[in-house]
PDB file of C-alpha atoms in Angstrom:
ATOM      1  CA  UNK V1292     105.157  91.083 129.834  1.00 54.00           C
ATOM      2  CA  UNK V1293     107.536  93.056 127.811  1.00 59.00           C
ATOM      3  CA  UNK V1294     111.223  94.267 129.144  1.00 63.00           C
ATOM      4  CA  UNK V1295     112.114  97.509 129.898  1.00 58.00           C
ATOM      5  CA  UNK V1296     115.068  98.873 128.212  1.00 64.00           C
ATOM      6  CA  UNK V1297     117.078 101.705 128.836  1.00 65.00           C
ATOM      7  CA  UNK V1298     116.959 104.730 127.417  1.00 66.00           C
ATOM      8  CA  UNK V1299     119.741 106.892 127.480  1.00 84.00           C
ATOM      9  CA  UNK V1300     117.936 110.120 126.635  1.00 85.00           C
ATOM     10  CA  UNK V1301     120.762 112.366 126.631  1.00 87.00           C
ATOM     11  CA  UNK V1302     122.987 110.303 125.088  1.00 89.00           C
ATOM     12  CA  UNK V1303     120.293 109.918 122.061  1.00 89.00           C
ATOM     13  CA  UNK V1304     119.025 113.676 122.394  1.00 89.00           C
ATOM     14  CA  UNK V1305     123.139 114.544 121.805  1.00 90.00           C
ATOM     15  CA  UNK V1306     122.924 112.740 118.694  1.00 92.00           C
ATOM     16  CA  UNK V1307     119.775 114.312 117.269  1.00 91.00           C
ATOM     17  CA  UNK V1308     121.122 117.651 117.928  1.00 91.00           C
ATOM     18  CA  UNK V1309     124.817 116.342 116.408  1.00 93.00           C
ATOM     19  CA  UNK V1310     122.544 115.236 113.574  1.00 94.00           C
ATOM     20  CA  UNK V1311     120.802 118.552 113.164  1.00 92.00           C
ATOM     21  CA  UNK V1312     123.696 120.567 113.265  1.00 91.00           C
ATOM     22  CA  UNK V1313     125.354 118.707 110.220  1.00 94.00           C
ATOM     23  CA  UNK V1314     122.809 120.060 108.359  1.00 93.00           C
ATOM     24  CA  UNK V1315     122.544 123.597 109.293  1.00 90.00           C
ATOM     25  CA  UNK V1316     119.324 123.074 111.013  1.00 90.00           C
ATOM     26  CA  UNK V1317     118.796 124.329 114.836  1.00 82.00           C
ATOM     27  CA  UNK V1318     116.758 123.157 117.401  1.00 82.00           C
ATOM     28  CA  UNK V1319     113.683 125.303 119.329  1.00 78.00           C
ATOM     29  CA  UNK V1320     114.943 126.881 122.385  1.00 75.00           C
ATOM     30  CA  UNK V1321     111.564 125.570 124.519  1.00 71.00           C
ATOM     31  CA  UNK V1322     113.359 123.336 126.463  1.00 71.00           C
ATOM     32  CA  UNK V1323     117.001 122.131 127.836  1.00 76.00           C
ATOM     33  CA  UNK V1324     119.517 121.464 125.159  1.00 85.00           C
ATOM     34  CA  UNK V1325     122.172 118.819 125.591  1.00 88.00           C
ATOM     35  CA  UNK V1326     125.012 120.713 123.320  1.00 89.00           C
ATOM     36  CA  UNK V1327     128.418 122.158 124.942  1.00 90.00           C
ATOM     37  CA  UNK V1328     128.565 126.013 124.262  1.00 92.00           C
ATOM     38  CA  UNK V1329     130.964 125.670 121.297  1.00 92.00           C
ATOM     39  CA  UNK V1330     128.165 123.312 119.999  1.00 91.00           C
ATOM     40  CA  UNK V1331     125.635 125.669 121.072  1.00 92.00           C
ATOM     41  CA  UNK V1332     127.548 128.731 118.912  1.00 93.00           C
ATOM     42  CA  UNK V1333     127.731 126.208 115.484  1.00 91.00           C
ATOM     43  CA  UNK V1334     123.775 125.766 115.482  1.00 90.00           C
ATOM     44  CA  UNK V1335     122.871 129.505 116.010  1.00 88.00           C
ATOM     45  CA  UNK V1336     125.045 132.177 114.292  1.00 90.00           C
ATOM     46  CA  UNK V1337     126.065 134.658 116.949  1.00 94.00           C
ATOM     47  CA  UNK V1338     127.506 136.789 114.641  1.00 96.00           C
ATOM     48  CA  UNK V1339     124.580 139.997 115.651  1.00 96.00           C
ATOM     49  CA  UNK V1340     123.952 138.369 118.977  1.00 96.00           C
ATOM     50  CA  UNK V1341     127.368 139.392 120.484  1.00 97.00           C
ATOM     51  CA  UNK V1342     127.090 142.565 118.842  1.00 98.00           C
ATOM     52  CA  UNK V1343     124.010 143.640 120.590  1.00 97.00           C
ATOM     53  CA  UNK V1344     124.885 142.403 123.587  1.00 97.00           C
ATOM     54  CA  UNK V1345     128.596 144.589 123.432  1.00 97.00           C
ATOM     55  CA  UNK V1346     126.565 147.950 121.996  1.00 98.00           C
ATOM     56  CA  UNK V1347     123.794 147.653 124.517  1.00 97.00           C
ATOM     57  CA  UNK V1348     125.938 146.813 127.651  1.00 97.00           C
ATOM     58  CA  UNK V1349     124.326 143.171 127.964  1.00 97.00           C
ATOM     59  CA  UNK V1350     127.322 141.619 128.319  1.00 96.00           C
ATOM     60  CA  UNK V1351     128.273 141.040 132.082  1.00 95.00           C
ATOM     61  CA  UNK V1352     124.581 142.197 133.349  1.00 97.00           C
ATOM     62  CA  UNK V1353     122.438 139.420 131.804  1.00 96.00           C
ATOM     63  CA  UNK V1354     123.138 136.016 131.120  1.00 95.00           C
ATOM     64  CA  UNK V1355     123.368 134.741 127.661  1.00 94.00           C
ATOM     65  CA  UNK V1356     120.732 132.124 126.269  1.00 91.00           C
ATOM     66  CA  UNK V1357     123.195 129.197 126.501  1.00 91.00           C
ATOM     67  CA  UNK V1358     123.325 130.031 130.204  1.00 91.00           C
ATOM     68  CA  UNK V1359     119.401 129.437 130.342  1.00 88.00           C
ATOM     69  CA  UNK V1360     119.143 126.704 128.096  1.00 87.00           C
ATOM     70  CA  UNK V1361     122.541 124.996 128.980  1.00 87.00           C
ATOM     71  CA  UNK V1362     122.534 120.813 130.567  1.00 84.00           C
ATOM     72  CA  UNK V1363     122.597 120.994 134.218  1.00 84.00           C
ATOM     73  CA  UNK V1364     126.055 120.179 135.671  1.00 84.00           C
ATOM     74  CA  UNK V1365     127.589 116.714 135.513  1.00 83.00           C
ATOM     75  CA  UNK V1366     124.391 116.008 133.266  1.00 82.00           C
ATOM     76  CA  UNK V1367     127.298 115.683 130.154  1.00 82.00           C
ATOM     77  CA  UNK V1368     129.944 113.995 132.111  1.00 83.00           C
ATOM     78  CA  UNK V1369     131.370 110.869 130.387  1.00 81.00           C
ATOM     79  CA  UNK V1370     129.526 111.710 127.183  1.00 79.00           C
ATOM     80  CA  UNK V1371     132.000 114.615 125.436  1.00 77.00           C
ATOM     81  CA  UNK V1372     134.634 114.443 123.258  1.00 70.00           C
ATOM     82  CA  UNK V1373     138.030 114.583 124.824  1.00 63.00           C
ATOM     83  CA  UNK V1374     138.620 118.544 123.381  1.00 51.00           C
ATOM     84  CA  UNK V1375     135.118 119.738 124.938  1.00 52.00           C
TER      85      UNK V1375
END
């Protein structure tokens, strides 16, 4: 029988998106990310994002995609960078 190794799914999904980033690729929205929100805002340019949401009074009344695609609390802890 084979062993079972662990997996640490976040930990490698953090890198893939690390890895995607670098190269000015972004990842599909379908499912949970793993990136902080600064991370988040370096893969997707939120440059007309945030201006739509300020002209059509979004801001404050609806969430913004991070906060529906965002890692569920404590999901990141231990994993971050000191500055995150």
């Amino acid at each position: 029988g084979g062993e079972e190794k662990e997996c640490p799914a976040v930990k490698n999904l953090r890198k893939f998106e690390e890895f995607v980033r670098k190269f000015s690729g972004y990842t599909l929205l379908y499912a949970d990310v793993f990136m902080t929100r600064k991370e988040f805002r370096q893969m997707l340019n939120h440059t007309l994002y945030d201006k739509m949401r300020i002209k059509y009074k979004a801001v404050g009344a609806f969430p913004e995609v991070y906060d529906k695609v965002k890692p569920e609390k404590g999901l990141l802890d231990g994993l971050l960078p000191d500055d995150e």
